[in-house]
Amino acid sequence: QVQLVESGGGLVQPGGSLRLSCVGSGFRFSHFHMSWYRQTPGKEREWVASITSVGNVRKHADSVQGRFTISRDNAKNTVYLQMISLKVEDTAVYYCKAHLQESELWGQGTQVIVSS
C-alpha cells in the first residue's frame, strides 16, 4: 500500500521540543523529495520545510528557520522534522508530502499543540 504515516505530534509547552516522523511505504522513498507543511483551521496549508531525495539540500520557511530542522533516513524510509523553541503559533496539523515531478503523496497529518 502506497502511503505516508506521520507520528510524533502532541501537546507541548512553549519553548519545548518535538520530533515528528513520517514513514513512507509502497514506493521508492529514496527517489522522492520530501516536505513538511502545516495547517490551522480556516487557513491555507503552509509550507514548512523541504529536503531533496538524497538529503543534500534543505530549505526552511523563514517562520521556522533556526528552530526547525528537516532530515531524512532513506534506509528507514523516514523523514523527520525536529522542532525546538516551539511557540504557540506553531500549533497546527503537520503533514508530510512526497513529491517527484508531477507525482505527489500526502500523509494524514499529526496534531501539534503548543500551549501552557
mmCIF file with all atom_site columns, C-alpha atoms in Angstrom:
data_model
loop_
_atom_site.group_PDB
_atom_site.id
_atom_site.type_symbol
_atom_site.label_atom_id
_atom_site.label_alt_id
_atom_site.label_comp_id
_atom_site.label_asym_id
_atom_site.label_entity_id
_atom_site.label_seq_id
_atom_site.pdbx_PDB_ins_code
_atom_site.Cartn_x
_atom_site.Cartn_y
_atom_site.Cartn_z
_atom_site.occupancy
_atom_site.B_iso_or_equiv
_atom_site.pdbx_formal_charge
_atom_site.auth_seq_id
_atom_site.auth_comp_id
_atom_site.auth_asym_id
_atom_site.auth_atom_id
_atom_site.pdbx_PDB_model_num
ATOM 1   C CA . GLN A 1 1   ? 0.000  0.000  0.000   1.00 0.00 ? 1   GLN A CA 1
ATOM 2   C CA . VAL A 1 2   ? 1.357  3.385  -1.029  1.00 0.00 ? 2   VAL A CA 1
ATOM 3   C CA . GLN A 1 3   ? 1.216  5.675  1.982   1.00 0.00 ? 3   GLN A CA 1
ATOM 4   C CA . LEU A 1 4   ? 2.884  8.154  4.296   1.00 0.00 ? 4   LEU A CA 1
ATOM 5   C CA . VAL A 1 5   ? 2.256  7.925  8.016   1.00 0.00 ? 5   VAL A CA 1
ATOM 6   C CA . GLU A 1 6   ? 3.171  10.787 10.352  1.00 0.00 ? 6   GLU A CA 1
ATOM 7   C CA . SER A 1 7   ? 3.705  10.481 14.087  1.00 0.00 ? 7   SER A CA 1
ATOM 8   C CA . GLY A 1 8   ? 5.243  12.351 16.990  1.00 0.00 ? 8   GLY A CA 1
ATOM 9   C CA . GLY A 1 9   ? 2.725  15.129 17.457  1.00 0.00 ? 9   GLY A CA 1
ATOM 10  C CA . GLY A 1 10  ? 1.272  16.053 20.806  1.00 0.00 ? 10  GLY A CA 1
ATOM 11  C CA . LEU A 1 11  ? 0.889  18.709 23.455  1.00 0.00 ? 11  LEU A CA 1
ATOM 12  C CA . VAL A 1 12  ? 3.986  20.671 24.448  1.00 0.00 ? 12  VAL A CA 1
ATOM 13  C CA . GLN A 1 13  ? 4.634  23.833 26.426  1.00 0.00 ? 13  GLN A CA 1
ATOM 14  C CA . PRO A 1 14  ? 6.041  26.956 24.764  1.00 0.00 ? 14  PRO A CA 1
ATOM 15  C CA . GLY A 1 15  ? 9.799  26.630 24.480  1.00 0.00 ? 15  GLY A CA 1
ATOM 16  C CA . GLY A 1 16  ? 9.581  22.862 24.301  1.00 0.00 ? 16  GLY A CA 1
ATOM 17  C CA . SER A 1 17  ? 10.647 20.421 21.613  1.00 0.00 ? 17  SER A CA 1
ATOM 18  C CA . LEU A 1 18  ? 9.121  17.701 19.476  1.00 0.00 ? 18  LEU A CA 1
ATOM 19  C CA . ARG A 1 19  ? 10.344 15.467 16.700  1.00 0.00 ? 19  ARG A CA 1
ATOM 20  C CA . LEU A 1 20  ? 7.894  14.475 14.008  1.00 0.00 ? 20  LEU A CA 1
ATOM 21  C CA . SER A 1 21  ? 8.427  11.386 11.879  1.00 0.00 ? 21  SER A CA 1
ATOM 22  C CA . CYS A 1 22  ? 6.943  10.387 8.553   1.00 0.00 ? 22  CYS A CA 1
ATOM 23  C CA . VAL A 1 23  ? 7.372  6.848  7.259   1.00 0.00 ? 23  VAL A CA 1
ATOM 24  C CA . GLY A 1 24  ? 6.771  6.018  3.621   1.00 0.00 ? 24  GLY A CA 1
ATOM 25  C CA . SER A 1 25  ? 5.826  2.650  2.194   1.00 0.00 ? 25  SER A CA 1
ATOM 26  C CA . GLY A 1 26  ? 4.802  1.148  -1.111  1.00 0.00 ? 26  GLY A CA 1
ATOM 27  C CA . PHE A 1 27  ? 7.015  3.399  -3.241  1.00 0.00 ? 27  PHE A CA 1
ATOM 28  C CA . ARG A 1 28  ? 10.697 4.205  -3.779  1.00 0.00 ? 28  ARG A CA 1
ATOM 29  C CA . PHE A 1 29  ? 11.059 6.624  -0.912  1.00 0.00 ? 29  PHE A CA 1
ATOM 30  C CA . SER A 1 30  ? 14.684 7.472  -1.706  1.00 0.00 ? 30  SER A CA 1
ATOM 31  C CA . HIS A 1 31  ? 13.701 8.774  -5.143  1.00 0.00 ? 31  HIS A CA 1
ATOM 32  C CA . PHE A 1 32  ? 11.295 11.379 -3.802  1.00 0.00 ? 32  PHE A CA 1
ATOM 33  C CA . HIS A 1 33  ? 11.867 14.820 -2.398  1.00 0.00 ? 33  HIS A CA 1
ATOM 34  C CA . MET A 1 34  ? 10.101 15.307 0.915   1.00 0.00 ? 34  MET A CA 1
ATOM 35  C CA . SER A 1 35  ? 8.412  18.283 2.509   1.00 0.00 ? 35  SER A CA 1
ATOM 36  C CA . TRP A 1 36  ? 6.574  19.237 5.666   1.00 0.00 ? 36  TRP A CA 1
ATOM 37  C CA . TYR A 1 37  ? 3.543  21.507 5.667   1.00 0.00 ? 37  TYR A CA 1
ATOM 38  C CA . ARG A 1 38  ? 1.217  22.682 8.403   1.00 0.00 ? 38  ARG A CA 1
ATOM 39  C CA . GLN A 1 39  ? -2.341 23.895 8.567   1.00 0.00 ? 39  GLN A CA 1
ATOM 40  C CA . THR A 1 40  ? -4.564 25.580 11.125  1.00 0.00 ? 40  THR A CA 1
ATOM 41  C CA . PRO A 1 41  ? -8.369 25.831 10.886  1.00 0.00 ? 41  PRO A CA 1
ATOM 42  C CA . GLY A 1 42  ? -9.511 28.457 8.411   1.00 0.00 ? 42  GLY A CA 1
ATOM 43  C CA . LYS A 1 43  ? -6.077 28.945 6.906   1.00 0.00 ? 43  LYS A CA 1
ATOM 44  C CA . GLU A 1 44  ? -4.325 27.588 3.841   1.00 0.00 ? 44  GLU A CA 1
ATOM 45  C CA . ARG A 1 45  ? -1.758 24.867 4.191   1.00 0.00 ? 45  ARG A CA 1
ATOM 46  C CA . GLU A 1 46  ? 1.644  26.463 4.817   1.00 0.00 ? 46  GLU A CA 1
ATOM 47  C CA . TRP A 1 47  ? 4.964  25.102 3.590   1.00 0.00 ? 47  TRP A CA 1
ATOM 48  C CA . VAL A 1 48  ? 7.435  24.488 6.426   1.00 0.00 ? 48  VAL A CA 1
ATOM 49  C CA . ALA A 1 49  ? 10.496 22.704 5.045   1.00 0.00 ? 49  ALA A CA 1
ATOM 50  C CA . SER A 1 50  ? 11.802 20.567 2.199   1.00 0.00 ? 50  SER A CA 1
ATOM 51  C CA . ILE A 1 51  ? 14.665 18.170 1.603   1.00 0.00 ? 51  ILE A CA 1
ATOM 52  C CA . THR A 1 52  ? 15.920 16.657 -1.633  1.00 0.00 ? 52  THR A CA 1
ATOM 53  C CA . SER A 1 53  ? 15.803 12.934 -2.331  1.00 0.00 ? 53  SER A CA 1
ATOM 54  C CA . VAL A 1 54  ? 19.408 12.364 -1.255  1.00 0.00 ? 54  VAL A CA 1
ATOM 55  C CA . GLY A 1 55  ? 19.285 14.915 1.522   1.00 0.00 ? 55  GLY A CA 1
ATOM 56  C CA . ASN A 1 56  ? 21.931 17.252 0.156   1.00 0.00 ? 56  ASN A CA 1
ATOM 57  C CA . VAL A 1 57  ? 19.726 20.350 0.035   1.00 0.00 ? 57  VAL A CA 1
ATOM 58  C CA . ARG A 1 58  ? 17.366 21.513 2.791   1.00 0.00 ? 58  ARG A CA 1
ATOM 59  C CA . LYS A 1 59  ? 15.226 24.604 2.940   1.00 0.00 ? 59  LYS A CA 1
ATOM 60  C CA . HIS A 1 60  ? 13.084 26.006 5.746   1.00 0.00 ? 60  HIS A CA 1
ATOM 61  C CA . ALA A 1 61  ? 10.433 28.692 5.885   1.00 0.00 ? 61  ALA A CA 1
ATOM 62  C CA . ASP A 1 62  ? 11.521 31.973 7.443   1.00 0.00 ? 62  ASP A CA 1
ATOM 63  C CA . SER A 1 63  ? 8.993  31.470 10.247  1.00 0.00 ? 63  SER A CA 1
ATOM 64  C CA . VAL A 1 64  ? 10.769 28.328 11.462  1.00 0.00 ? 64  VAL A CA 1
ATOM 65  C CA . GLN A 1 65  ? 14.363 28.997 10.361  1.00 0.00 ? 65  GLN A CA 1
ATOM 66  C CA . GLY A 1 66  ? 16.764 28.259 13.192  1.00 0.00 ? 66  GLY A CA 1
ATOM 67  C CA . ARG A 1 67  ? 14.125 26.392 15.209  1.00 0.00 ? 67  ARG A CA 1
ATOM 68  C CA . PHE A 1 68  ? 13.044 23.528 12.929  1.00 0.00 ? 68  PHE A CA 1
ATOM 69  C CA . THR A 1 69  ? 15.273 21.107 11.050  1.00 0.00 ? 69  THR A CA 1
ATOM 70  C CA . ILE A 1 70  ? 14.224 18.665 8.356   1.00 0.00 ? 70  ILE A CA 1
ATOM 71  C CA . SER A 1 71  ? 16.233 15.484 7.850   1.00 0.00 ? 71  SER A CA 1
ATOM 72  C CA . ARG A 1 72  ? 15.759 12.052 6.363   1.00 0.00 ? 72  ARG A CA 1
ATOM 73  C CA . ASP A 1 73  ? 16.981 8.479  6.669   1.00 0.00 ? 73  ASP A CA 1
ATOM 74  C CA . ASN A 1 74  ? 16.426 6.686  3.382   1.00 0.00 ? 74  ASN A CA 1
ATOM 75  C CA . ALA A 1 75  ? 17.422 3.351  4.917   1.00 0.00 ? 75  ALA A CA 1
ATOM 76  C CA . LYS A 1 76  ? 14.381 3.713  7.174   1.00 0.00 ? 76  LYS A CA 1
ATOM 77  C CA . ASN A 1 77  ? 12.111 5.377  4.585   1.00 0.00 ? 77  ASN A CA 1
ATOM 78  C CA . THR A 1 78  ? 11.637 8.174  7.081   1.00 0.00 ? 78  THR A CA 1
ATOM 79  C CA . VAL A 1 79  ? 11.720 11.947 7.077   1.00 0.00 ? 79  VAL A CA 1
ATOM 80  C CA . TYR A 1 80  ? 11.915 13.910 10.309  1.00 0.00 ? 80  TYR A CA 1
ATOM 81  C CA . LEU A 1 81  ? 11.091 17.389 11.498  1.00 0.00 ? 81  LEU A CA 1
ATOM 82  C CA . GLN A 1 82  ? 12.981 18.345 14.642  1.00 0.00 ? 82  GLN A CA 1
ATOM 83  C CA . MET A 1 83  ? 11.254 21.286 16.325  1.00 0.00 ? 83  MET A CA 1
ATOM 84  C CA . ILE A 1 84  ? 12.758 23.281 19.183  1.00 0.00 ? 84  ILE A CA 1
ATOM 85  C CA . SER A 1 85  ? 11.823 26.531 20.897  1.00 0.00 ? 85  SER A CA 1
ATOM 86  C CA . LEU A 1 86  ? 8.213  25.907 19.993  1.00 0.00 ? 86  LEU A CA 1
ATOM 87  C CA . LYS A 1 87  ? 5.800  28.824 20.021  1.00 0.00 ? 87  LYS A CA 1
ATOM 88  C CA . VAL A 1 88  ? 2.040  28.965 20.439  1.00 0.00 ? 88  VAL A CA 1
ATOM 89  C CA . GLU A 1 89  ? 1.780  29.976 16.794  1.00 0.00 ? 89  GLU A CA 1
ATOM 90  C CA . ASP A 1 90  ? 3.375  26.663 15.763  1.00 0.00 ? 90  ASP A CA 1
ATOM 91  C CA . THR A 1 91  ? 0.149  24.925 16.765  1.00 0.00 ? 91  THR A CA 1
ATOM 92  C CA . ALA A 1 92  ? -1.182 23.150 13.677  1.00 0.00 ? 92  ALA A CA 1
ATOM 93  C CA . VAL A 1 93  ? -1.706 19.829 11.967  1.00 0.00 ? 93  VAL A CA 1
ATOM 94  C CA . TYR A 1 94  ? 1.585  18.884 10.352  1.00 0.00 ? 94  TYR A CA 1
ATOM 95  C CA . TYR A 1 95  ? 1.634  16.956 7.081   1.00 0.00 ? 95  TYR A CA 1
ATOM 96  C CA . CYS A 1 96  ? 4.447  15.354 5.143   1.00 0.00 ? 96  CYS A CA 1
ATOM 97  C CA . LYS A 1 97  ? 4.494  15.172 1.379   1.00 0.00 ? 97  LYS A CA 1
ATOM 98  C CA . ALA A 1 98  ? 6.483  13.074 -1.042  1.00 0.00 ? 98  ALA A CA 1
ATOM 99  C CA . HIS A 1 99  ? 6.936  14.681 -4.434  1.00 0.00 ? 99  HIS A CA 1
ATOM 100 C CA . LEU A 1 100 ? 8.733  13.992 -7.682  1.00 0.00 ? 100 LEU A CA 1
ATOM 101 C CA . GLN A 1 101 ? 7.894  15.904 -10.863 1.00 0.00 ? 101 GLN A CA 1
ATOM 102 C CA . GLU A 1 102 ? 4.077  15.629 -11.233 1.00 0.00 ? 102 GLU A CA 1
ATOM 103 C CA . SER A 1 103 ? 3.673  12.935 -8.591  1.00 0.00 ? 103 SER A CA 1
ATOM 104 C CA . GLU A 1 104 ? 2.854  13.726 -5.006  1.00 0.00 ? 104 GLU A CA 1
ATOM 105 C CA . LEU A 1 105 ? 1.605  11.846 -1.977  1.00 0.00 ? 105 LEU A CA 1
ATOM 106 C CA . TRP A 1 106 ? 0.361  13.281 1.320   1.00 0.00 ? 106 TRP A CA 1
ATOM 107 C CA . GLY A 1 107 ? 0.179  11.801 4.774   1.00 0.00 ? 107 GLY A CA 1
ATOM 108 C CA . GLN A 1 108 ? -2.840 12.068 7.053   1.00 0.00 ? 108 GLN A CA 1
ATOM 109 C CA . GLY A 1 109 ? -1.268 14.595 9.413   1.00 0.00 ? 109 GLY A CA 1
ATOM 110 C CA . THR A 1 110 ? -0.255 14.751 13.057  1.00 0.00 ? 110 THR A CA 1
ATOM 111 C CA . GLN A 1 111 ? -1.507 17.374 15.504  1.00 0.00 ? 111 GLN A CA 1
ATOM 112 C CA . VAL A 1 112 ? 0.922  19.627 17.346  1.00 0.00 ? 112 VAL A CA 1
ATOM 113 C CA . ILE A 1 113 ? -0.443 21.814 20.139  1.00 0.00 ? 113 ILE A CA 1
ATOM 114 C CA . VAL A 1 114 ? 1.808  24.330 21.833  1.00 0.00 ? 114 VAL A CA 1
ATOM 115 C CA . SER A 1 115 ? 0.150  25.607 24.971  1.00 0.00 ? 115 SER A CA 1
ATOM 116 C CA . SER A 1 116 ? 0.875  26.339 28.591  1.00 0.00 ? 116 SER A CA 1
#
